[in-house]
XYZ file of C-alpha atoms in Angstrom:
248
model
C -72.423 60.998 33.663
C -69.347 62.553 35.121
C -69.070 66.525 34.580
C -65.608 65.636 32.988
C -66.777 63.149 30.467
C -69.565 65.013 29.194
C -67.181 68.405 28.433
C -64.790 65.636 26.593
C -67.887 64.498 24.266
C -69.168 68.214 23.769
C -65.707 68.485 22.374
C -65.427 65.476 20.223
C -69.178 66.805 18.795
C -67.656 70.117 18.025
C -64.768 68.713 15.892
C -67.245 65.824 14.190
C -69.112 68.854 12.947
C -66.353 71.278 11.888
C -65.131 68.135 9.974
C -68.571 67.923 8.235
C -68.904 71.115 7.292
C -65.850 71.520 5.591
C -66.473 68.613 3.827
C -69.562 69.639 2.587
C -68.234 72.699 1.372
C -65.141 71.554 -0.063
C -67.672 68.755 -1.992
C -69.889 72.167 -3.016
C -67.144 73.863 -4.279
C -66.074 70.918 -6.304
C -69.527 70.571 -7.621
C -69.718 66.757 -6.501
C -73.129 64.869 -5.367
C -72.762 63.267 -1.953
C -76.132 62.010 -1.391
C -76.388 63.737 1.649
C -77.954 67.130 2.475
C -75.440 70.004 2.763
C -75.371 71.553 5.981
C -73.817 74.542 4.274
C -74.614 76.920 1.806
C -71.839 79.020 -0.078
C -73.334 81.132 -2.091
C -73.754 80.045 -5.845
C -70.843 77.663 -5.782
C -72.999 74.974 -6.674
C -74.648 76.707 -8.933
C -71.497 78.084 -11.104
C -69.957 74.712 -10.983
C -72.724 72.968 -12.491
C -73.196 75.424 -15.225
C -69.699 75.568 -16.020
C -70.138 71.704 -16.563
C -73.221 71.919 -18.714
C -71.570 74.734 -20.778
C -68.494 72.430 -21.416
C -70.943 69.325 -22.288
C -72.633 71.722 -24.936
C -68.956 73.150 -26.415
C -68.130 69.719 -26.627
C -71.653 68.859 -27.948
C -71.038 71.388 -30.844
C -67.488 70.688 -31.745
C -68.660 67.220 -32.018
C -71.311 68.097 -34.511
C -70.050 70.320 -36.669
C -68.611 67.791 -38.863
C -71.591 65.492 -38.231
C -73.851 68.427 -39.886
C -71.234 68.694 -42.572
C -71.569 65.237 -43.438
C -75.103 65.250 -43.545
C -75.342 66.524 -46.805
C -74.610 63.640 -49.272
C -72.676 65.873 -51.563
C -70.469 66.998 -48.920
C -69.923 62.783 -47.280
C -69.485 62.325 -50.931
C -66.491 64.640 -51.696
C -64.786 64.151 -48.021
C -64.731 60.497 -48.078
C -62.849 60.387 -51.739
C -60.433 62.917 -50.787
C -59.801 60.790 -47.432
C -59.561 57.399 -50.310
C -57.094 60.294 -52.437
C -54.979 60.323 -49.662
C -55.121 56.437 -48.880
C -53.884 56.139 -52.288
C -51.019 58.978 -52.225
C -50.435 57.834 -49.156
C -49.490 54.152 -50.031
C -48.037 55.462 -53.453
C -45.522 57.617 -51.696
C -44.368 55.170 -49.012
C -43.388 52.381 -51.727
C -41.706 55.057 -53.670
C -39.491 56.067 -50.612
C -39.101 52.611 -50.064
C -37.545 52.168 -53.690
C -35.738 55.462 -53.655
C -33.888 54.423 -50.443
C -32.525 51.467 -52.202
C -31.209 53.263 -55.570
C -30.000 55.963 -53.346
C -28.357 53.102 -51.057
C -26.914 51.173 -54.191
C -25.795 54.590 -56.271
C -23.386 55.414 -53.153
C -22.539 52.113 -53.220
C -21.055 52.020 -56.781
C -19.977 55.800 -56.301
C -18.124 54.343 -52.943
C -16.593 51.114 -55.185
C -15.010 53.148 -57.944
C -13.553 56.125 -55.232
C -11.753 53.227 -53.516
C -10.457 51.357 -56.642
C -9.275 54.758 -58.311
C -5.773 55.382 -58.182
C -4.924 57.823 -55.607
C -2.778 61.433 -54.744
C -2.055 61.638 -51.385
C -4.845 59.692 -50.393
C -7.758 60.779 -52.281
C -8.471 59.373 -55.376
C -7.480 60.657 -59.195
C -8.744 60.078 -62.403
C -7.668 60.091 -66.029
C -10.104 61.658 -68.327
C -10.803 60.887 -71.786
C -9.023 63.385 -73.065
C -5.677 62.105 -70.960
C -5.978 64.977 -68.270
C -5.466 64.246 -64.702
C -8.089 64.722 -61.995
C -9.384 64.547 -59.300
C -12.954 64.179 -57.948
C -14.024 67.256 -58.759
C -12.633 67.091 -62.367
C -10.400 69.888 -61.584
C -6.839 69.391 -63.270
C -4.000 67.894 -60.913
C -0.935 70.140 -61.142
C 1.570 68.558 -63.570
C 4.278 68.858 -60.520
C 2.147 66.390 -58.612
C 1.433 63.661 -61.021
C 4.232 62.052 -60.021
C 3.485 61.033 -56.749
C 0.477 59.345 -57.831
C -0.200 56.027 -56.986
C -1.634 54.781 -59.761
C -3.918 51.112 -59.545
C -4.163 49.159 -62.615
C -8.099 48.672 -64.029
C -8.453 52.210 -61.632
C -12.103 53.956 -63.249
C -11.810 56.905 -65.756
C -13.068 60.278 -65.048
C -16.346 60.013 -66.966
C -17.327 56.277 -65.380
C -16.706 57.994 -61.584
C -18.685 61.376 -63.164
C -21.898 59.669 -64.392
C -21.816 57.505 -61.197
C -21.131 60.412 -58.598
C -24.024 62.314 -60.567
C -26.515 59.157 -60.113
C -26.108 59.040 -56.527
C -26.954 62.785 -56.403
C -29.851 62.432 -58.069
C -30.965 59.540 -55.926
C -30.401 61.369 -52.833
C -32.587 64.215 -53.995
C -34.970 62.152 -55.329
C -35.268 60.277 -51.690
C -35.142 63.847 -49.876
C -38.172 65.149 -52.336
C -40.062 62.341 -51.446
C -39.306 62.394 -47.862
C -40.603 66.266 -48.237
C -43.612 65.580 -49.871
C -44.575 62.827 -47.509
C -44.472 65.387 -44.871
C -47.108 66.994 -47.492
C -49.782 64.548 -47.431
C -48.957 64.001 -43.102
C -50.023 67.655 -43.285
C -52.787 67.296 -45.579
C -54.398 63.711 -43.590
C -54.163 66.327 -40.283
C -56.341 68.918 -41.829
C -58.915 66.372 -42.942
C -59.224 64.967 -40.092
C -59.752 68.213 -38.551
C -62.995 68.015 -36.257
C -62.278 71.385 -34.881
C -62.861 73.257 -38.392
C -63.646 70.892 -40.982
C -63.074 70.987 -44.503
C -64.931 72.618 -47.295
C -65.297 71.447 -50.254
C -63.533 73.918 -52.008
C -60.433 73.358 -49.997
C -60.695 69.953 -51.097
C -60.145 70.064 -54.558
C -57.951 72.653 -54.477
C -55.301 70.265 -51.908
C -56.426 67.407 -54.454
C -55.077 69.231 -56.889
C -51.897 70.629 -55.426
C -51.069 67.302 -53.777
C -51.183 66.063 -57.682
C -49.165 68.065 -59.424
C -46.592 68.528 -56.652
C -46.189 64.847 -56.445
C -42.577 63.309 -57.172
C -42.392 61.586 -60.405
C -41.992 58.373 -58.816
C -44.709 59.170 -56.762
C -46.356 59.878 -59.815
C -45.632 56.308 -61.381
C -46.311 54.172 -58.535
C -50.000 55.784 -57.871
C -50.525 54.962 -62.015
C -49.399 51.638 -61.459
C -51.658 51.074 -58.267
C -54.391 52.762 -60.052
C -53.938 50.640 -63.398
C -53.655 47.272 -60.759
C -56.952 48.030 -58.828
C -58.875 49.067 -62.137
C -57.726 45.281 -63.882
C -58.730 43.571 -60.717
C -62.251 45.438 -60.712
C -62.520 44.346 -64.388
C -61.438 41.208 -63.641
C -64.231 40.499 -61.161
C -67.233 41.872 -63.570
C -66.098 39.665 -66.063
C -66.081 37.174 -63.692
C -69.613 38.214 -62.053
C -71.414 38.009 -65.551
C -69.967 34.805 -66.503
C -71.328 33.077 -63.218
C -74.313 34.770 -64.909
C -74.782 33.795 -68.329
C-alpha cells in the first residue's frame, strides 16, 4: 500500500473514533441504552441518570396511589363517589337554571326595551306620567314644569309604575343570571378539588363543601335540583312497582 494512502486511512480511523466516542458519551449522559458497549466511561453519569429516572417512576408511583389507598377503604369510596354524584346533580341543576335565567333575563329587557321606546319622550329619552299625574322620567325623578312642554307625548305611551315594575324585573333577572353564573364558577371550583389526585379529599372536607355548596345555591338552583330529585325518585318507584308486578 502506498505510504500516502495508508496516512489518509490512519486519518479517517482517527475521526471514525472521535465520532464514536462522543457518541457514546453524549448517549451516557442522556442515560439512553445503545446496545453497544461504551468505549467511555464518565464518571457516574450513567449512574445519576438512571436514578434520577427511577426516583421520578416512584414520585409518580406515589402520587398515583395516594388516592388509590384512599379509596381503599369502603367508607372513604363510599363518601367520594356521592359527593362526585352531588356534584353531577348540582352540576346539571345549575346549568338548566342558567339556561332559564338567560331567557327571563333576555325577555325582561325585552319588555323593559318595548315600553322605553313606546313612552313619550323629552328630548329624546323617554317620560312618564305617574299615577299621581307627576311627570318623569326614567328614574322617577320629577321633570321641571318649564320643560313639560316640549314633550312629545305618544298616545297609549306606558305609565310610570308599568315601566317601574318592568325596569325592576329585568334587574332582578340580570342578578339572578349573574348569581348563577357565580355559583357555577362554585361547583367548577369544587369538581377541581375532587378530582384532585395530588392531595385528595378527606372526608371531612366533603361534607363540609356538600354543605356549603347547598345552602349557597341560587333559589332556582335550588328548585330545579328538587325537581330533578323528585323526577329520578318517581322513575325509581316507578320501576319497583314495575319489577314486583312482573313478579307476582
Amino acid at each position: 500500500m502506498p505510504f500516502d494512502d495508508f496516512e489518509h486511512l490512519e486519518r479517517l480511523s482517527a475521526v471514525f473514533r472521535r465520532a464514536q466516542v462522543l457518541d457514546d458519551l453524549n448517549n451516557d449522559m442522556a442515560g439512553r441504552e445503545t446496545g453497544r458497549i461504551r468505549r467511555v466511561v464518565h464518571g457516574d453519569v450513567g449512574e445519576r441518570v438512571e436514578e434520577r429516572k427511577r426516583q421520578q417512576r416512584q414520585d409518580s408511583l406515589l402520587i398515583e396511589t395516594a388516592l388509590d389507598a384512599m379509596l381503599r377503604d369502603p367508607v372513604y369510596r363510599a363518601r367520594y363517589e356521592a359527593f362526585g354524584a352531588f356534584l353531577d346533580t348540582y352540576e346539571t341543576a345549575t346549568q338548566t337554571a342558567l339556561e332559564r335565567a338567560a331567557e327571563l333575563s333576555d325577555a325582561a329587557q325585552a319588555t323593559l326595551t318595548t315600553l322605553s321606546e313606546a313612552a313619550s319622550t323629552l328630548d329624546g329619552q323617554p317620560v312618564f306620567v305617574s299615577e299621581d299625574a307627576r311627570i318623569v322620567d326614567a328614574d322617577g325623578l320629577d321633570i321641571d314644569p318649564a320643560d313639560a312642554e316640549r314633550v312629545i307625548w305618544r298616545e297609549g305611551a306606558p305609565g310610570y309604575e308599568e315601566y317601574a315594575t318592568a325596569k325592576d324585573a329585568a334587574e332582578d333577572a340580570k342578578q339572578t343570571l349573574e348569581d348563577i353564573e357565580a355559583y357555577q364558577a362554585e361547583l367548577d371550583d369544587a369538581r377541581q378539588r375532587w378530582a384532585d389526585e395530588d392531595a385528595p379529599m378527606t372526608k371531612d372536607e366533603m361534607d363540609a363543601l356538600e354543605k356549603d355548596l347547598k345552602e349557597s345555591a341560587p333559589e332556582m338552583v335550588r328548585r330545579i335540583e328538587r325537581e330533578v330529585t323528585h323526577s329520578a325518585d318517581s322513575k325509581t318507584n316507578l320501576e319497583d312497582v314495575g319489577a314486583l308486578s312482573l313478579k307476582g
